[in-house]
Short mmCIF file of C-alpha atoms and ligand atoms in Angstrom, two decimals:
data_model
loop_
_atom_site.label_atom_id
_atom_site.label_comp_id
_atom_site.label_asym_id
_atom_site.label_seq_id
_atom_site.Cartn_x
_atom_site.Cartn_y
_atom_site.Cartn_z
CA MET F 200 -22.65 12.16 -2.84
CA ILE F 201 -19.11 12.61 -2.24
CA GLU F 202 -17.95 10.99 -5.43
CA ARG F 203 -19.82 14.68 -6.51
CA LEU F 204 -17.39 16.19 -4.59
CA LEU F 205 -14.07 14.42 -4.91
CA ARG F 206 -11.32 15.21 -7.44
CA ARG F 207 -11.57 13.20 -10.38
CA GLU F 208 -8.07 11.76 -10.28
CA VAL F 209 -9.01 10.60 -7.01
CA MET F 210 -11.18 7.90 -8.25
CA GLU F 211 -9.03 6.78 -10.92
CA VAL F 212 -5.65 5.93 -8.77
CA PRO F 213 -5.70 2.48 -8.87
CA PRO F 214 -4.85 1.22 -5.22
CA TYR F 215 -1.19 0.16 -4.16
CA VAL F 216 -0.68 -3.88 -3.66
CA PRO F 217 1.81 -4.33 -0.86
CA GLY F 218 3.21 -7.96 -0.30
CA LYS F 219 1.06 -10.09 1.52
CA SER F 220 1.55 -10.38 5.54
CA ALA F 221 2.50 -13.58 7.56
CA GLY F 222 0.00 -12.91 9.81
CA GLU F 223 -3.09 -12.89 6.87
CA ILE F 224 -1.20 -16.15 5.58
CA ALA F 225 -1.15 -17.65 9.26
CA GLU F 226 -4.75 -16.78 9.82
CA ARG F 227 -5.93 -18.32 5.86
CA PHE F 228 -3.98 -21.24 6.29
CA GLY F 229 -3.74 -22.13 9.89
CA ILE F 230 0.12 -22.11 9.96
CA PRO F 231 1.67 -21.16 13.30
CA GLU F 232 2.71 -17.47 12.30
CA GLU F 233 6.72 -17.63 13.36
CA SER F 234 6.94 -20.89 11.05
CA ILE F 235 5.69 -18.20 8.01
CA VAL F 236 8.82 -17.27 5.33
CA LYS F 237 8.20 -13.66 4.43
CA LEU F 238 9.80 -13.66 1.25
CA ALA F 239 7.58 -10.59 -0.45
CA SER F 240 8.42 -7.39 0.32
CA ASN F 241 12.47 -7.21 -0.09
CA GLU F 242 12.70 -6.68 4.03
CA ASN F 243 16.18 -7.08 5.72
CA PRO F 244 16.20 -10.53 7.03
CA LEU F 245 19.17 -9.84 9.24
CA GLY F 246 16.63 -7.97 11.41
CA VAL F 247 17.28 -4.57 12.80
CA PRO F 248 20.67 -2.93 13.43
CA PRO F 249 21.55 -3.98 17.05
CA ALA F 250 22.65 -0.59 17.98
CA ALA F 251 19.23 1.28 15.92
CA VAL F 252 16.93 -0.97 18.63
CA GLU F 253 18.71 0.47 21.55
CA ALA F 254 18.58 3.98 19.99
CA LEU F 255 15.03 3.51 19.89
CA ARG F 256 14.83 2.34 23.88
CA ARG F 257 16.35 5.23 24.79
CA ALA F 258 14.75 7.94 22.62
CA ALA F 259 11.57 6.17 23.58
CA GLU F 260 11.36 8.50 26.97
CA GLU F 261 11.64 11.89 24.39
CA VAL F 262 8.63 11.35 22.59
CA ASN F 263 6.96 14.20 24.19
CA LEU F 264 8.96 16.65 22.36
CA TYR F 265 8.94 17.40 18.43
CA PRO F 266 12.04 16.32 16.69
CA GLU F 267 14.35 18.43 14.82
CA PRO F 268 12.48 19.44 11.61
CA PHE F 269 15.13 19.10 9.20
CA ALA F 270 16.96 16.02 10.91
CA ASP F 271 20.15 18.34 10.25
CA GLU F 272 22.20 15.76 12.51
CA LEU F 273 21.41 12.60 10.46
CA ARG F 274 21.88 14.69 7.13
CA ARG F 275 25.34 15.52 8.24
CA ALA F 276 26.00 12.02 8.67
CA LEU F 277 24.06 11.08 5.07
CA SER F 278 26.56 13.72 3.40
CA GLY F 279 29.48 11.61 4.52
CA TYR F 280 28.16 8.46 3.61
CA VAL F 281 26.86 9.23 0.44
CA GLY F 282 29.54 11.87 -0.77
CA VAL F 283 26.81 15.04 -0.91
CA PRO F 284 26.58 18.05 0.87
CA GLU F 285 24.12 17.98 3.75
CA GLU F 286 22.59 21.05 1.97
CA CYS F 287 21.60 18.65 -1.34
CA ILE F 288 19.96 16.29 1.26
CA LEU F 289 16.28 16.19 2.34
CA VAL F 290 15.08 13.45 4.84
CA GLY F 291 11.58 12.25 4.55
CA ASN F 292 8.73 9.45 6.05
CA GLY F 293 10.35 6.76 3.41
CA SER F 294 11.49 7.25 0.23
CA ASP F 295 8.06 6.84 -1.02
CA ASP F 296 7.43 10.92 1.16
CA LEU F 297 10.40 12.26 -1.49
CA LEU F 298 8.61 10.49 -4.53
CA GLU F 299 5.59 12.11 -3.52
CA GLN F 300 7.15 15.45 -3.29
CA CYS F 301 9.08 15.05 -6.80
CA ALA F 302 4.96 14.68 -7.90
CA LYS F 303 3.98 17.20 -6.19
CA ALA F 304 6.60 19.63 -7.08
CA PHE F 305 6.08 18.93 -10.61
CA LEU F 306 2.94 17.28 -12.55
CA THR F 307 -0.15 19.27 -13.54
CA PRO F 308 -2.77 18.28 -15.69
CA LYS F 309 -0.75 19.71 -18.85
CA ASP F 310 2.36 17.35 -17.94
CA SER F 311 3.23 13.60 -18.56
CA ALA F 312 6.01 11.22 -16.48
CA VAL F 313 7.26 8.24 -18.06
CA LEU F 314 7.38 5.14 -16.41
CA THR F 315 9.28 1.50 -17.56
CA PRO F 316 6.81 -1.13 -16.87
CA PRO F 317 7.16 -3.72 -14.95
CA THR F 318 8.54 -1.22 -12.24
CA PHE F 319 7.53 0.25 -8.85
CA SER F 320 3.94 0.61 -8.90
CA TYR F 321 3.61 3.97 -6.65
CA TYR F 322 4.87 5.88 -9.32
CA ARG F 323 1.77 5.48 -11.28
CA ILE F 324 -0.05 6.33 -8.54
CA LEU F 325 1.67 9.33 -7.83
CA VAL F 326 1.59 10.75 -11.72
CA GLN F 327 -2.29 9.51 -11.77
CA MET F 328 -3.06 11.52 -8.33
CA TYR F 329 -1.89 14.91 -9.38
CA GLY F 330 -3.21 14.36 -12.71
CA SER F 331 -0.89 13.57 -14.97
CA ARG F 332 -0.59 11.99 -18.19
CA CYS F 333 2.14 8.15 -18.03
CA VAL F 334 4.02 7.85 -20.64
CA GLU F 335 4.91 4.40 -21.08
CA VAL F 336 7.87 2.57 -22.13
CA PRO F 337 8.73 -0.97 -21.29
CA MET F 338 11.94 -2.38 -20.20
CA VAL F 339 12.99 -4.32 -22.62
CA GLU F 340 13.50 -8.70 -21.62
CA GLY F 341 16.14 -10.58 -23.05
CA GLU F 342 16.91 -14.32 -22.07
CA GLU F 343 18.95 -13.62 -18.68
CA GLU F 344 17.89 -10.03 -17.92
CA TYR F 345 15.58 -6.93 -18.48
CA ALA F 346 17.27 -3.71 -19.77
CA PHE F 347 16.39 -0.18 -19.90
CA PRO F 348 15.03 0.58 -23.60
CA GLU F 349 17.49 2.81 -25.64
CA SER F 350 14.70 4.63 -27.40
CA LEU F 351 14.39 6.12 -23.42
CA PRO F 352 15.18 9.79 -23.97
CA GLU F 353 13.06 10.10 -27.23
CA ALA F 354 10.28 9.21 -26.10
CA ALA F 355 11.19 11.69 -22.69
CA SER F 356 11.60 14.42 -24.23
CA GLY F 357 8.87 16.63 -23.84
CA ALA F 358 7.81 15.14 -20.57
CA LYS F 359 7.82 17.05 -16.86
CA LEU F 360 9.49 13.48 -15.20
CA VAL F 361 11.09 10.76 -16.07
CA PHE F 362 10.85 7.95 -12.82
CA LEU F 363 13.97 5.95 -13.14
CA CYS F 364 14.26 2.55 -10.71
CA SER F 365 18.12 1.19 -10.54
CA PRO F 366 18.42 -1.32 -9.48
CA ASN F 367 14.75 -1.49 -11.02
CA ASN F 368 11.65 -3.60 -8.35
CA PRO F 369 10.75 -6.03 -9.95
CA THR F 370 13.44 -6.75 -12.85
CA GLY F 371 16.67 -6.24 -10.78
CA ASN F 372 19.06 -4.71 -13.55
CA VAL F 373 20.58 -1.09 -13.17
CA VAL F 374 20.32 1.73 -15.99
CA GLN F 375 22.88 2.12 -17.92
CA ARG F 376 25.51 4.87 -17.15
CA SER F 377 24.95 6.16 -21.03
CA LEU F 378 21.52 6.61 -21.09
CA LEU F 379 21.03 8.02 -17.90
CA GLU F 380 23.23 11.00 -19.10
CA GLU F 381 21.90 11.10 -22.40
CA LEU F 382 18.25 11.99 -20.11
CA LEU F 383 20.06 14.32 -18.15
CA GLU F 384 20.45 16.39 -21.11
CA LEU F 385 16.90 16.72 -21.52
CA GLU F 386 14.92 19.71 -20.22
CA SER F 387 12.87 17.12 -17.88
CA VAL F 388 13.24 15.74 -14.02
CA VAL F 389 14.86 12.64 -13.98
CA VAL F 390 13.97 10.96 -10.53
CA LEU F 391 16.02 7.86 -9.45
CA ASP F 392 15.26 5.70 -7.19
CA GLU F 393 18.21 3.88 -5.67
CA ALA F 394 16.06 2.02 -2.58
CA TYR F 395 17.95 -0.98 -3.50
CA ALA F 396 21.37 0.33 -4.44
CA GLU F 397 23.41 -0.56 -1.35
CA PHE F 398 23.04 -4.15 -3.07
CA ALA F 399 24.02 -3.52 -6.56
CA GLY F 400 26.88 -1.66 -5.04
CA GLU F 401 26.81 1.05 -7.15
CA SER F 402 25.06 4.64 -7.22
CA PHE F 403 25.07 7.52 -9.30
CA ALA F 404 24.34 9.82 -6.20
CA PRO F 405 27.44 12.13 -6.74
CA LEU F 406 25.73 12.74 -10.05
CA VAL F 407 23.42 15.78 -8.43
CA LYS F 408 26.50 17.59 -7.77
CA HIS F 409 26.67 18.00 -11.75
CA HIS F 410 22.89 17.95 -12.84
CA GLU F 411 20.00 20.35 -11.25
CA ASN F 412 17.11 18.43 -13.13
CA LEU F 413 18.66 14.94 -11.06
CA VAL F 414 16.43 13.61 -7.94
CA VAL F 415 17.92 10.48 -6.21
CA THR F 416 15.83 8.96 -3.52
CA ARG F 417 17.16 6.25 -1.73
CA THR F 418 16.48 4.46 2.02
CA PHE F 419 16.88 3.19 5.01
CA SER F 420 14.12 0.16 4.54
CA LYS F 421 16.30 -2.29 2.69
CA ALA F 422 19.72 -2.64 3.60
CA PHE F 423 19.63 -0.41 6.97
CA GLY F 424 16.59 -2.48 7.85
CA LEU F 425 14.25 0.44 9.61
CA ALA F 426 11.44 -0.51 6.80
CA GLY F 427 9.06 -0.49 9.76
CA VAL F 428 10.29 2.96 11.07
CA ARG F 429 9.74 4.78 7.67
CA VAL F 430 12.84 7.09 6.48
CA GLY F 431 14.90 7.95 3.38
CA TYR F 432 15.82 10.73 1.93
CA CYS F 433 16.71 12.19 -1.58
CA LEU F 434 19.60 14.32 -3.36
CA ALA F 435 19.41 17.01 -4.96
CA SER F 436 20.78 20.20 -5.92
CA GLU F 437 20.83 22.69 -2.92
CA GLU F 438 18.16 24.92 -4.80
CA LEU F 439 15.24 22.06 -5.71
CA VAL F 440 15.91 20.47 -2.25
CA GLY F 441 14.83 24.01 -1.11
CA TYR F 442 11.92 23.80 -2.72
CA LEU F 443 10.82 19.92 -1.67
CA ALA F 444 10.99 21.20 1.55
CA ARG F 445 9.05 23.68 1.15
CA LEU F 446 6.17 20.85 0.35
CA ARG F 447 6.18 18.27 2.87
CA GLN F 448 4.82 18.16 6.63
CA PRO F 449 6.47 20.23 8.89
CA PHE F 450 7.93 16.90 11.44
CA SER F 451 7.44 14.55 9.08
CA VAL F 452 10.63 12.33 9.85
CA SER F 453 9.80 11.33 13.32
CA LEU F 454 12.20 11.53 16.64
CA LEU F 455 12.03 7.62 16.57
CA ALA F 456 13.07 7.72 12.42
CA GLN F 457 16.03 10.13 13.21
CA VAL F 458 17.76 8.32 16.34
CA ALA F 459 17.13 4.88 14.49
CA ALA F 460 18.41 6.17 10.83
CA LEU F 461 21.84 7.74 13.00
CA ALA F 462 22.65 4.42 14.55
CA ALA F 463 21.77 1.88 11.66
CA LEU F 464 24.20 4.26 9.65
CA ARG F 465 26.98 4.00 11.82
CA ASP F 466 26.25 0.52 12.14
CA GLU F 467 28.65 -0.74 9.64
CA PRO F 468 29.34 -4.09 9.93
CA PHE F 469 25.46 -4.71 10.10
CA LEU F 470 25.36 -3.18 6.83
CA ARG F 471 28.10 -4.96 5.65
CA ARG F 472 26.70 -8.08 6.91
CA SER F 473 23.36 -7.42 5.27
CA VAL F 474 24.77 -6.90 1.99
CA GLU F 475 27.10 -9.97 2.00
CA MET F 476 23.98 -12.02 3.17
CA VAL F 477 21.92 -10.49 0.07
CA ARG F 478 24.76 -11.39 -2.55
CA GLU F 479 25.79 -15.01 -1.42
CA GLY F 480 21.88 -15.56 -0.91
CA ARG F 481 21.46 -14.57 -4.62
CA GLU F 482 23.88 -16.55 -6.28
CA TYR F 483 22.39 -19.86 -4.04
CA LEU F 484 18.57 -18.72 -5.40
CA GLY F 485 19.50 -18.35 -8.71
CA GLY F 486 21.36 -21.18 -9.29
CA GLU F 487 18.53 -23.45 -7.67
CA LEU F 488 16.15 -21.40 -9.68
CA ARG F 489 18.15 -22.75 -12.72
CA ARG F 490 18.81 -26.41 -11.34
CA LEU F 491 14.74 -26.14 -11.28
CA GLY F 492 14.29 -25.24 -14.39
CA ALA F 493 13.12 -21.52 -14.18
CA ARG F 494 14.13 -18.80 -15.93
CA VAL F 495 16.27 -16.49 -14.05
CA TYR F 496 17.00 -13.20 -14.61
CA ALA F 497 20.15 -11.45 -13.19
CA SER F 498 19.70 -9.04 -10.55
CA ARG F 499 21.65 -6.04 -8.93
CA ALA F 500 18.83 -6.09 -5.65
CA ASN F 501 18.13 -8.18 -2.84
CA PHE F 502 15.38 -9.89 -5.21
CA LEU F 503 14.95 -12.64 -7.68
CA LEU F 504 12.23 -12.18 -10.84
CA PHE F 505 12.09 -15.74 -12.57
CA ARG F 506 9.65 -17.73 -14.32
CA THR F 507 7.89 -20.83 -14.67
CA PRO F 508 5.30 -22.51 -16.76
CA ARG F 509 3.42 -22.22 -13.35
CA GLY F 510 0.81 -19.45 -12.97
CA ASP F 511 -0.42 -21.07 -9.58
CA LEU F 512 3.44 -20.73 -7.93
CA PRO F 513 2.60 -17.80 -5.40
CA GLU F 514 -0.73 -19.77 -4.34
CA GLU F 515 1.12 -23.10 -4.22
CA LEU F 516 3.88 -21.84 -2.12
CA LEU F 517 1.73 -19.78 0.01
CA LYS F 518 -0.20 -23.24 1.63
CA ARG F 519 3.13 -24.44 2.39
CA GLY F 520 3.67 -21.05 4.53
CA VAL F 521 6.36 -19.49 1.85
CA ILE F 522 5.08 -15.89 0.86
CA VAL F 523 6.80 -14.47 -2.21
CA ARG F 524 5.07 -12.01 -5.24
CA GLY F 525 3.45 -12.90 -7.89
CA CYS F 526 3.83 -10.28 -10.67
CA ARG F 527 0.62 -9.64 -11.72
CA SER F 528 0.44 -5.89 -9.95
CA PHE F 529 3.71 -5.17 -11.85
CA GLY F 530 1.65 -5.96 -15.31
CA LEU F 531 3.01 -9.43 -15.50
CA GLU F 532 2.09 -12.60 -16.65
CA ASP F 533 0.89 -14.63 -13.55
CA THR F 534 4.25 -17.02 -14.65
CA TYR F 535 6.46 -14.32 -12.94
CA VAL F 536 7.66 -14.08 -9.76
CA ARG F 537 9.70 -12.22 -7.24
CA VAL F 538 11.30 -13.91 -4.73
CA SER F 539 13.34 -11.69 -2.10
CA VAL F 540 16.59 -12.97 -0.86
CA GLY F 541 16.15 -14.04 2.84
CA THR F 542 18.08 -15.78 5.32
CA PRO F 543 20.24 -18.98 4.14
CA GLU F 544 17.71 -20.63 6.19
CA GLN F 545 14.46 -19.23 4.71
CA ASN F 546 15.86 -19.51 1.47
CA ARG F 547 16.61 -23.29 1.82
CA ARG F 548 12.86 -23.35 2.93
CA PHE F 549 11.88 -21.52 -0.30
CA VAL F 550 13.90 -24.40 -2.33
CA GLU F 551 11.79 -26.64 -0.98
CA ALA F 552 8.90 -25.54 -0.70
CA LEU F 553 9.75 -24.83 -4.89
CA GLU F 554 10.83 -28.23 -5.88
CA GLU F 555 7.90 -29.39 -4.17
CA VAL F 556 5.77 -27.66 -6.11
CA LEU F 557 7.33 -28.04 -9.31
CA THR F 558 7.59 -31.97 -8.99
CA GLN F 559 5.14 -32.70 -7.65
N1 LIG W 119 11.21 2.48 -4.33
C1 LIG W 119 11.37 1.23 -4.64
C2 LIG W 119 11.31 0.51 -5.78
C3 LIG W 119 10.72 0.33 -4.05
O1 LIG W 119 10.53 -0.79 -3.77
C4 LIG W 119 9.95 0.58 -2.27
C5 LIG W 119 9.91 -0.09 -1.35
N2 LIG W 119 8.91 -1.10 -1.47
C6 LIG W 119 10.23 1.57 -2.27
C7 LIG W 119 10.70 2.70 -3.09
C8 LIG W 119 9.82 2.75 -1.10
O2 LIG W 119 10.15 2.77 0.23
P1 LIG W 119 10.13 3.10 1.36
O3 LIG W 119 10.32 2.37 2.43
O4 LIG W 119 11.73 3.97 1.97
O5 LIG W 119 9.52 4.27 1.51
#
């Protein structure tokens, strides 16, 4: 009966496939959980900023109270960090939450939205959830890097939304400024997902001051080490932020999320160290992957996409206690793998396991 009552779109929405957890693999292979190296979800290998841990401890005593509804103190601090007025910032329950508000605000069954596969799979889920059509314009695969397709503006003409991810998950490339500017000339909304911007050292966030059809989403889950807390934000014109704010749940950003994010934002040494660790680890992993004969794509994020002849690589690495991301869920062949940059020790463990598999 339930299928007769459900919206048709709900039955067609593809499920989100998360990276595997250490607990799951420990149980499946009988490996101690502590020894598992998880490089599958692009999390922060440095851990949680110490100042955020302290703030969370203190705030635990106050969770009988509702949080500040619009996270005003955090918005003020973010305004200094991103260089955009606080009226142009909306905080949410992870950047996924803000991506959803964008879909909710603009997409109807009459609309279409542009995606550039391979890319973050949640965009497709959102488009289908609102009954809209996906227009896929694939990324261009070069020998050593991917690029956003130059034909994007033409394909996007008439579309309501364009989802861009820069640096793109899983390919690691950033969008060309000229292409973004061309897209912003269209009568479409560009949702630019900058979840990994800190690692690229480059952001287009200030452009929201000049383009009313641009929304930039950012997160505390990656460079700030707070994935488990769930806090992200978006930047857009004051007018659009006002509309998006109407759509969100009241109190969608928990008290714990607000205090942790504020503390993380003030812990500049932690941010600097995590970005440096990723840049060094990215260099090291790229070099080792090439030494072992893999094709590696240039990345500005905290992960690398690579290709080997072995389609069973993720499974073979799992047996050795190393979790990486096979890219089938991104629509790529099994020979493509994404590995997150870990601590130097985790990176070495990954390389050892990889070498064992590739030379066995
Ligand atoms: N965008 C991209 C490109 C991502 O890879 C992720 C995390 N997997 C997200 C958004 C969601 O991040 P958050 O934890 O802020 O919801």
